[in-house]
């Protein structure tokens, strides 16, 4: 098969699909920002799914939907026995999300298919485009939930019983409600030959260094914990300080400790408290309870375990000092992942052949690719995020960078699809 090295995607068509999908759950900011709120398994997620599935059908793909709502669309190859080359990502977003996180990887897959169709390209292997359920984990923890179930890292029964952080709805009920509990069994009966995912970097490194393509070597370890502290609600004016059991005082000390520990460990350690709820949350009432989340990440598993131990011990000690009860629940825990050396080399060589500057880098964010890496050779292609912003409605990546990354993914897919 000569000539496939010269195939290129249509950047305008890809950006038009990104625009159209971004209109579903669109959020507009005061300074012209255009973001997206399509939390997993909400009505907006269903509308987004329906649109992407309609595009898959328009392209004549064979569409399968599995028991956790992952959707895989297949373009057949000439060899019916060959395992597929899969690309994909997710189309759910955080509540303050952008139009690119996840969506780019899925829609780039459709653009690759349309490019192959347009040029009557017959590959030996099938090419598959997947979108996985609840990658974000913002509504249903853990993150990467659908891809974990797909690869067999999480039991489907357990996943279906997860309760929503916003309204307590059961994941399985929400999946049925939006009509995406499919018949295909999980874990998948067979896995792809390889998996590649195009994604925005979601951080500042590529932009700051003026580099177009991030060659992703793996994903850092992720630790999510929910901390609940229960004290004694009482009057803010009448209760002397030394007689209080104030859960907010415990949370404040714990959060301060988290910043200190992350600070002295230094990069790449990161630590975030992104959610905090006080009950009853009133100015003149000592809270009865505080619930907050801790997100810790590091590329080094031993360091991650060390900071977990230190921070959790500090939470317990501060709760004890204040006479409060404390409980901690793990919401997600993933060790650092290293991608396949050959796939990494292929992404790098492909990007360089297409004339792009490259940089090897680990991913700071979690991705479906880290789950697929358990079952087949995997890597990712990153493109720059303007101002390093993501999980923010100001998230933006230029059309030129989108086109560059999409062409790298196309060529990576073709390198495997003909072999
Ligand atoms: C998922 O997108 C995460 O990295 O939090
Ligand atoms: Mn993502
Ligand atoms: Mn995300």
Short mmCIF file of C-alpha atoms and ligand atoms in Angstrom, two decimals:
data_model
loop_
_atom_site.label_atom_id
_atom_site.label_comp_id
_atom_site.label_asym_id
_atom_site.label_seq_id
_atom_site.Cartn_x
_atom_site.Cartn_y
_atom_site.Cartn_z
CA UNK A 1 0.00 0.00 0.00
CA UNK A 2 1.89 3.05 -1.22
CA UNK A 3 0.86 6.62 -0.58
CA UNK A 4 -0.70 6.45 2.84
CA UNK A 5 2.16 8.51 4.25
CA UNK A 6 0.72 11.46 2.34
CA UNK A 7 -2.86 11.15 3.61
CA UNK A 8 -4.05 14.13 5.69
CA UNK A 9 -7.20 14.81 7.68
CA UNK A 10 -9.50 17.78 7.04
CA UNK A 11 -8.89 20.17 9.95
CA UNK A 12 -11.93 22.33 9.17
CA UNK A 13 -14.26 19.34 9.23
CA UNK A 14 -12.82 18.20 12.55
CA UNK A 15 -13.21 21.68 14.05
CA UNK A 16 -16.80 21.90 12.77
CA UNK A 17 -17.67 18.69 14.61
CA UNK A 18 -15.95 20.02 17.74
CA UNK A 19 -18.06 23.19 17.47
CA UNK A 20 -21.29 21.23 17.00
CA UNK A 21 -20.66 18.88 19.92
CA UNK A 22 -19.55 21.84 22.06
CA UNK A 23 -22.98 23.43 21.59
CA UNK A 24 -24.51 20.65 23.70
CA UNK A 25 -24.26 21.73 27.32
CA UNK A 26 -22.59 24.97 26.17
CA UNK A 27 -21.51 27.38 28.90
CA UNK A 28 -20.69 30.97 27.98
CA UNK A 29 -18.34 33.09 30.12
CA UNK A 30 -18.37 36.89 30.53
CA UNK A 31 -15.25 37.32 28.37
CA UNK A 32 -16.36 35.26 25.40
CA UNK A 33 -15.24 31.93 26.84
CA UNK A 34 -17.16 28.97 25.40
CA UNK A 35 -17.07 25.93 27.64
CA UNK A 36 -19.12 22.84 28.22
CA UNK A 37 -21.03 21.19 31.07
CA UNK A 38 -21.84 17.61 30.10
CA UNK A 39 -21.47 15.65 33.32
CA UNK A 40 -21.60 11.89 32.85
CA UNK A 41 -25.05 10.34 32.29
CA UNK A 42 -26.98 13.62 32.46
CA UNK A 43 -29.43 14.70 29.75
CA UNK A 44 -26.62 16.73 28.18
CA UNK A 45 -24.37 13.65 28.07
CA UNK A 46 -27.20 11.75 26.36
CA UNK A 47 -27.60 14.50 23.74
CA UNK A 48 -23.85 14.52 23.14
CA UNK A 49 -23.80 10.73 22.82
CA UNK A 50 -26.76 10.81 20.43
CA UNK A 51 -24.98 13.30 18.18
CA UNK A 52 -21.71 11.33 18.09
CA UNK A 53 -23.56 8.05 17.49
CA UNK A 54 -25.49 9.69 14.62
CA UNK A 55 -22.14 10.68 13.06
CA UNK A 56 -20.87 7.13 13.53
CA UNK A 57 -23.99 5.83 11.77
CA UNK A 58 -23.62 8.38 8.95
CA UNK A 59 -20.13 7.00 8.37
CA UNK A 60 -21.58 3.50 8.04
CA UNK A 61 -19.69 2.16 11.06
CA UNK A 62 -20.74 -0.92 13.01
CA UNK A 63 -21.71 0.46 16.41
CA UNK A 64 -21.60 -1.53 19.64
CA UNK A 65 -22.71 -0.35 23.04
CA UNK A 66 -21.65 -2.24 26.14
CA UNK A 67 -23.18 -2.77 29.57
CA UNK A 68 -21.47 0.30 31.07
CA UNK A 69 -22.37 2.54 28.11
CA UNK A 70 -19.03 2.56 26.29
CA UNK A 71 -19.61 2.98 22.56
CA UNK A 72 -17.23 1.44 20.00
CA UNK A 73 -17.66 2.07 16.25
CA UNK A 74 -15.80 -0.16 13.81
CA UNK A 75 -14.69 0.37 10.19
CA UNK A 76 -13.82 -3.07 8.89
CA UNK A 77 -10.51 -3.99 7.35
CA UNK A 78 -9.66 -6.53 4.66
CA UNK A 79 -8.67 -9.22 7.17
CA UNK A 80 -11.69 -10.27 9.25
CA UNK A 81 -9.45 -12.08 11.74
CA UNK A 82 -7.18 -9.11 12.49
CA UNK A 83 -7.46 -7.21 15.80
CA UNK A 84 -8.43 -3.56 15.41
CA UNK A 85 -6.42 -0.39 15.82
CA UNK A 86 -8.46 1.63 18.31
CA UNK A 87 -8.54 5.37 18.93
CA UNK A 88 -10.84 7.15 21.32
CA UNK A 89 -11.38 9.15 24.49
CA UNK A 90 -14.46 10.51 26.28
CA UNK A 91 -17.22 13.05 25.66
CA UNK A 92 -18.30 13.67 29.25
CA UNK A 93 -16.92 16.87 30.81
CA UNK A 94 -16.53 18.37 34.26
CA UNK A 95 -19.18 20.99 35.13
CA UNK A 96 -16.77 23.79 34.23
CA UNK A 97 -15.25 21.95 31.28
CA UNK A 98 -14.08 22.99 27.85
CA UNK A 99 -14.96 21.79 24.34
CA UNK A 100 -11.73 19.92 23.70
CA UNK A 101 -10.94 17.68 26.71
CA UNK A 102 -11.85 14.18 25.53
CA UNK A 103 -14.05 15.35 22.67
CA UNK A 104 -10.99 15.99 20.51
CA UNK A 105 -9.82 12.38 20.74
CA UNK A 106 -13.22 10.96 19.82
CA UNK A 107 -13.95 13.36 16.98
CA UNK A 108 -10.43 12.96 15.62
CA UNK A 109 -11.25 9.26 15.35
CA UNK A 110 -14.32 10.08 13.23
CA UNK A 111 -12.24 12.44 11.11
CA UNK A 112 -9.69 9.66 10.52
CA UNK A 113 -12.50 7.34 9.37
CA UNK A 114 -13.96 9.97 7.05
CA UNK A 115 -10.49 10.62 5.58
CA UNK A 116 -10.00 6.90 4.91
CA UNK A 117 -13.47 6.68 3.30
CA UNK A 118 -12.87 9.71 1.14
CA UNK A 119 -9.67 8.22 -0.26
CA UNK A 120 -11.10 4.69 -0.53
CA UNK A 121 -8.38 3.39 1.75
CA UNK A 122 -8.70 -0.29 2.63
CA UNK A 123 -6.69 -1.17 5.72
CA UNK A 124 -5.87 -4.72 6.74
CA UNK A 125 -6.96 -4.23 10.34
CA UNK A 126 -10.30 -2.73 11.36
CA UNK A 127 -10.12 0.81 12.74
CA UNK A 128 -12.24 1.52 15.81
CA UNK A 129 -13.36 4.77 17.44
CA UNK A 130 -14.48 4.52 21.06
CA UNK A 131 -15.93 6.85 23.63
CA UNK A 132 -15.80 5.61 27.20
CA UNK A 133 -18.35 6.37 29.91
CA UNK A 134 -17.57 8.77 32.77
CA UNK A 135 -13.89 9.43 32.17
CA UNK A 136 -14.03 12.53 34.32
CA UNK A 137 -15.26 10.92 37.52
CA UNK A 138 -16.59 14.36 38.50
CA UNK A 139 -20.13 13.01 38.93
CA UNK A 140 -19.39 9.33 39.52
CA UNK A 141 -16.00 8.46 41.09
CA UNK A 142 -13.63 6.89 40.18
CA UNK A 143 -12.53 8.57 36.98
CA UNK A 144 -11.89 6.46 33.85
CA UNK A 145 -14.81 4.35 35.07
CA UNK A 146 -16.00 3.09 31.68
CA UNK A 147 -12.55 2.21 30.35
CA UNK A 148 -11.74 0.41 33.61
CA UNK A 149 -14.80 -1.77 33.18
CA UNK A 150 -13.96 -2.28 29.48
CA UNK A 151 -10.52 -3.72 30.33
CA UNK A 152 -11.73 -5.68 33.36
CA UNK A 153 -10.04 -3.54 36.02
CA UNK A 154 -13.37 -2.74 37.73
CA UNK A 155 -16.36 -5.07 38.09
CA UNK A 156 -19.41 -3.82 36.19
CA UNK A 157 -21.70 -4.56 39.17
CA UNK A 158 -19.56 -2.30 41.35
CA UNK A 159 -19.49 0.44 38.71
CA UNK A 160 -23.28 0.32 38.23
CA UNK A 161 -23.79 0.84 41.97
CA UNK A 162 -21.70 4.04 42.22
CA UNK A 163 -23.78 6.99 43.47
CA UNK A 164 -23.67 10.45 41.91
CA UNK A 165 -21.88 13.20 43.83
CA UNK A 166 -24.55 15.75 42.83
CA UNK A 167 -27.91 14.03 43.46
CA UNK A 168 -27.15 10.55 44.78
CA UNK A 169 -28.53 8.84 41.65
CA UNK A 170 -27.27 5.29 40.99
CA UNK A 171 -25.04 5.04 37.94
CA UNK A 172 -26.88 2.01 36.56
CA UNK A 173 -30.22 3.81 36.84
CA UNK A 174 -28.87 6.88 35.07
CA UNK A 175 -27.40 4.71 32.32
CA UNK A 176 -30.83 3.11 31.76
CA UNK A 177 -32.55 6.48 31.95
CA UNK A 178 -30.47 7.93 29.12
CA UNK A 179 -30.80 4.70 27.08
CA UNK A 180 -27.13 3.74 27.02
CA UNK A 181 -27.06 0.43 28.91
CA UNK A 182 -26.03 -1.68 25.93
CA UNK A 183 -26.04 -5.43 25.24
CA UNK A 184 -22.30 -5.96 24.62
CA UNK A 185 -20.73 -7.77 27.58
CA UNK A 186 -17.92 -6.29 29.67
CA UNK A 187 -15.02 -6.72 30.02
CA UNK A 188 -14.62 -6.77 26.24
CA UNK A 189 -14.38 -10.26 24.73
CA UNK A 190 -11.23 -9.27 22.84
CA UNK A 191 -8.96 -6.28 22.97
CA UNK A 192 -7.51 -4.03 20.27
CA UNK A 193 -4.17 -4.63 18.58
CA UNK A 194 -3.12 -1.20 19.92
CA UNK A 195 -4.67 2.03 21.20
CA UNK A 196 -3.73 5.66 20.57
CA UNK A 197 -5.42 8.78 21.93
CA UNK A 198 -5.15 12.40 20.86
CA UNK A 199 -5.77 14.79 23.75
CA UNK A 200 -5.08 18.38 24.68
CA UNK A 201 -2.19 18.68 27.13
CA UNK A 202 -4.36 20.49 29.72
CA UNK A 203 -1.25 22.12 31.18
CA UNK A 204 1.25 24.84 30.22
CA UNK A 205 4.41 22.94 29.24
CA UNK A 206 4.04 22.65 25.44
CA UNK A 207 2.93 26.26 25.04
CA UNK A 208 5.71 27.60 27.24
CA UNK A 209 8.34 25.64 25.36
CA UNK A 210 6.86 26.44 21.93
CA UNK A 211 6.42 22.76 21.06
CA UNK A 212 3.56 21.42 18.93
CA UNK A 213 3.38 17.72 19.83
CA UNK A 214 3.70 16.11 23.24
CA UNK A 215 4.80 12.47 22.99
CA UNK A 216 3.17 10.95 26.07
CA UNK A 217 5.28 8.42 27.94
CA UNK A 218 2.74 7.53 30.63
CA UNK A 219 0.38 8.90 33.25
CA UNK A 220 1.21 9.87 36.80
CA UNK A 221 -0.31 8.05 39.76
CA UNK A 222 -3.64 9.39 41.04
CA UNK A 223 -5.04 9.23 44.59
CA UNK A 224 -8.54 10.55 45.36
CA UNK A 225 -9.89 10.52 48.91
CA UNK A 226 -13.08 11.88 50.46
CA UNK A 227 -12.61 13.07 54.05
CA UNK A 228 -15.62 13.46 56.37
CA UNK A 229 -15.17 15.26 59.69
CA UNK A 230 -18.02 15.37 62.18
CA UNK A 231 -18.05 17.75 65.13
CA UNK A 232 -20.62 19.52 67.28
CA UNK A 233 -22.79 22.20 65.70
CA UNK A 234 -23.30 25.09 68.12
CA UNK A 235 -23.84 28.85 68.35
CA UNK A 236 -20.97 30.92 66.92
CA UNK A 237 -21.42 33.69 69.48
CA UNK A 238 -21.86 31.78 72.70
CA UNK A 239 -19.48 28.81 72.47
CA UNK A 240 -16.01 29.58 73.88
CA UNK A 241 -13.18 28.59 71.56
CA UNK A 242 -11.71 25.95 73.90
CA UNK A 243 -15.06 24.14 74.14
CA UNK A 244 -15.63 23.75 70.41
CA UNK A 245 -15.55 20.61 68.27
CA UNK A 246 -15.30 22.45 64.98
CA UNK A 247 -14.80 20.23 61.89
CA UNK A 248 -13.93 23.28 59.77
CA UNK A 249 -10.95 24.03 62.02
CA UNK A 250 -9.74 20.47 61.36
CA UNK A 251 -10.27 20.82 57.61
CA UNK A 252 -8.42 24.14 57.53
CA UNK A 253 -5.36 22.67 59.29
CA UNK A 254 -5.41 19.59 57.06
CA UNK A 255 -5.62 21.64 53.87
CA UNK A 256 -2.78 23.87 55.03
CA UNK A 257 -0.69 20.76 55.78
CA UNK A 258 -1.40 19.43 52.29
CA UNK A 259 0.02 22.58 50.68
CA UNK A 260 3.08 22.50 52.91
CA UNK A 261 3.90 18.86 52.19
CA UNK A 262 3.39 19.24 48.44
CA UNK A 263 5.53 22.38 48.57
CA UNK A 264 8.51 20.79 50.21
CA UNK A 265 8.29 17.65 48.07
CA UNK A 266 8.35 19.90 44.99
CA UNK A 267 7.46 19.02 41.37
CA UNK A 268 6.00 16.76 40.12
CA UNK A 269 4.03 16.37 43.35
CA UNK A 270 0.64 18.11 43.14
CA UNK A 271 -2.09 18.27 45.77
CA UNK A 272 -5.58 19.72 45.45
CA UNK A 273 -8.68 20.19 47.57
CA UNK A 274 -11.30 20.86 44.90
CA UNK A 275 -14.51 20.15 46.78
CA UNK A 276 -15.57 21.19 50.27
CA UNK A 277 -19.06 21.08 51.78
CA UNK A 278 -20.04 22.45 55.17
CA UNK A 279 -23.24 21.60 57.00
CA UNK A 280 -25.23 23.65 57.67
CA UNK A 281 -23.02 26.30 55.98
CA UNK A 282 -24.29 29.34 57.88
CA UNK A 283 -22.37 32.37 59.11
CA UNK A 284 -23.33 32.10 62.78
CA UNK A 285 -23.28 28.32 63.21
CA UNK A 286 -20.26 26.15 64.00
CA UNK A 287 -20.57 23.43 61.34
CA UNK A 288 -21.68 19.97 62.34
CA UNK A 289 -19.74 18.35 59.51
CA UNK A 290 -17.31 19.09 56.73
CA UNK A 291 -16.70 16.85 53.73
CA UNK A 292 -13.75 17.60 51.45
CA UNK A 293 -11.78 15.81 48.76
CA UNK A 294 -8.03 15.32 48.39
CA UNK A 295 -6.48 14.79 44.94
CA UNK A 296 -2.79 13.76 45.12
CA UNK A 297 -0.68 12.91 42.06
CA UNK A 298 2.92 11.93 41.42
CA UNK A 299 4.83 10.00 38.75
CA UNK A 300 6.63 8.12 41.54
CA UNK A 301 4.54 5.53 43.38
CA UNK A 302 6.71 5.47 46.52
CA UNK A 303 6.52 9.24 46.93
CA UNK A 304 2.77 9.17 46.34
CA UNK A 305 2.37 6.52 49.05
CA UNK A 306 4.53 8.64 51.37
CA UNK A 307 2.47 11.81 50.97
CA UNK A 308 -0.76 9.83 51.36
CA UNK A 309 0.47 8.43 54.68
CA UNK A 310 1.61 11.83 55.92
CA UNK A 311 -1.52 13.73 54.94
CA UNK A 312 -3.93 11.09 56.23
CA UNK A 313 -2.06 10.93 59.56
CA UNK A 314 -2.25 14.72 59.85
CA UNK A 315 -6.01 14.67 59.19
CA UNK A 316 -6.49 12.08 61.97
CA UNK A 317 -4.27 13.97 64.42
CA UNK A 318 -6.04 17.31 63.85
CA UNK A 319 -9.47 15.65 64.22
CA UNK A 320 -8.35 14.12 67.50
CA UNK A 321 -7.01 17.50 68.77
CA UNK A 322 -10.44 19.04 68.13
CA UNK A 323 -12.48 16.15 69.51
CA UNK A 324 -14.05 15.43 66.11
CA UNK A 325 -14.81 12.13 64.37
CA UNK A 326 -13.08 11.50 61.07
CA UNK A 327 -13.57 8.97 58.29
CA UNK A 328 -11.80 8.66 54.95
CA UNK A 329 -12.98 6.91 51.80
CA UNK A 330 -10.83 6.15 48.76
CA UNK A 331 -12.60 7.36 45.62
CA UNK A 332 -9.87 6.45 43.11
CA UNK A 333 -6.34 5.07 43.30
CA UNK A 334 -4.20 4.41 40.25
CA UNK A 335 -0.48 3.68 40.22
CA UNK A 336 1.66 5.53 37.66
CA UNK A 337 1.42 3.97 34.18
CA UNK A 338 4.18 3.69 31.58
CA UNK A 339 3.13 3.45 27.95
CA UNK A 340 4.54 0.99 25.41
CA UNK A 341 8.06 1.89 24.18
CA UNK A 342 7.34 1.06 20.54
CA UNK A 343 4.12 3.09 20.52
CA UNK A 344 5.94 6.03 22.13
CA UNK A 345 8.71 5.79 19.53
CA UNK A 346 6.11 5.62 16.75
CA UNK A 347 4.30 8.76 17.95
CA UNK A 348 7.61 10.60 18.20
CA UNK A 349 8.96 9.47 14.82
CA UNK A 350 5.61 10.21 13.14
CA UNK A 351 5.38 13.72 14.56
CA UNK A 352 8.96 14.44 13.52
CA UNK A 353 8.37 13.06 10.02
CA UNK A 354 5.44 15.47 9.71
CA UNK A 355 7.81 18.30 10.63
CA UNK A 356 6.62 19.04 14.15
CA UNK A 357 8.65 19.91 17.21
CA UNK A 358 8.21 17.22 19.88
CA UNK A 359 8.78 16.67 23.55
CA UNK A 360 8.40 13.51 25.60
CA UNK A 361 6.29 14.05 28.70
CA UNK A 362 4.21 12.18 31.26
CA UNK A 363 0.54 13.12 31.49
CA UNK A 364 -0.57 15.02 34.56
CA UNK A 365 -4.23 14.21 33.89
CA UNK A 366 -5.87 10.81 33.95
CA UNK A 367 -6.91 9.31 30.60
CA UNK A 368 -8.75 6.30 29.22
CA UNK A 369 -5.43 5.41 27.55
CA UNK A 370 -3.99 4.45 30.94
CA UNK A 371 -6.64 1.73 31.22
CA UNK A 372 -6.21 0.51 27.64
CA UNK A 373 -2.47 0.29 28.36
CA UNK A 374 -3.31 -2.71 30.57
CA UNK A 375 -4.51 -4.74 27.59
CA UNK A 376 -2.64 -3.52 24.49
CA UNK A 377 0.30 -1.33 23.39
CA UNK A 378 -0.79 2.26 23.98
CA UNK A 379 0.42 5.82 23.70
CA UNK A 380 -0.98 9.34 23.39
CA UNK A 381 -0.46 12.48 21.35
CA UNK A 382 -0.73 15.82 23.18
CA UNK A 383 -1.35 19.22 21.60
CA UNK A 384 -0.88 22.55 23.40
CA UNK A 385 -3.50 24.15 25.65
CA UNK A 386 -3.62 27.95 25.37
CA UNK A 387 -2.55 29.46 28.72
CA UNK A 388 -2.29 25.88 30.02
CA UNK A 389 -5.97 25.95 30.98
CA UNK A 390 -8.30 22.97 31.16
CA UNK A 391 -11.23 21.93 33.36
CA UNK A 392 -12.03 25.60 32.77
CA UNK A 393 -14.46 27.09 30.24
CA UNK A 394 -11.56 29.12 28.80
CA UNK A 395 -9.90 25.88 27.60
CA UNK A 396 -8.68 26.39 24.02
CA UNK A 397 -6.42 24.78 21.44
CA UNK A 398 -5.76 26.41 18.07
CA UNK A 399 -7.10 24.85 14.84
CA UNK A 400 -3.51 24.56 13.57
CA UNK A 401 -2.45 22.51 16.58
CA UNK A 402 -5.59 20.38 16.36
CA UNK A 403 -4.83 19.63 12.72
CA UNK A 404 -1.20 18.82 13.53
CA UNK A 405 -2.14 16.40 16.30
CA UNK A 406 -4.89 14.78 14.25
CA UNK A 407 -2.51 14.11 11.37
CA UNK A 408 -0.02 12.52 13.76
CA UNK A 409 -2.79 10.28 15.09
CA UNK A 410 -3.91 9.40 11.54
CA UNK A 411 -0.40 8.34 10.59
CA UNK A 412 0.09 6.36 13.82
CA UNK A 413 -3.17 4.52 13.11
CA UNK A 414 -2.18 3.78 9.52
CA UNK A 415 1.26 2.48 10.54
CA UNK A 416 -0.52 -0.24 12.51
CA UNK A 417 -3.60 -0.68 10.35
CA UNK A 418 -1.63 -2.02 7.38
CA UNK A 419 0.74 -4.28 9.29
C1 LIG B 1 -9.45 13.34 34.78
O1 LIG B 1 -9.66 14.00 33.75
C2 LIG B 1 -8.48 13.81 35.74
O2 LIG B 1 -7.28 13.78 35.44
O3 LIG B 1 -8.89 14.31 36.80
MN1 LIG B 2 -9.85 14.06 29.18
MN1 LIG B 3 -10.91 16.07 32.03
#
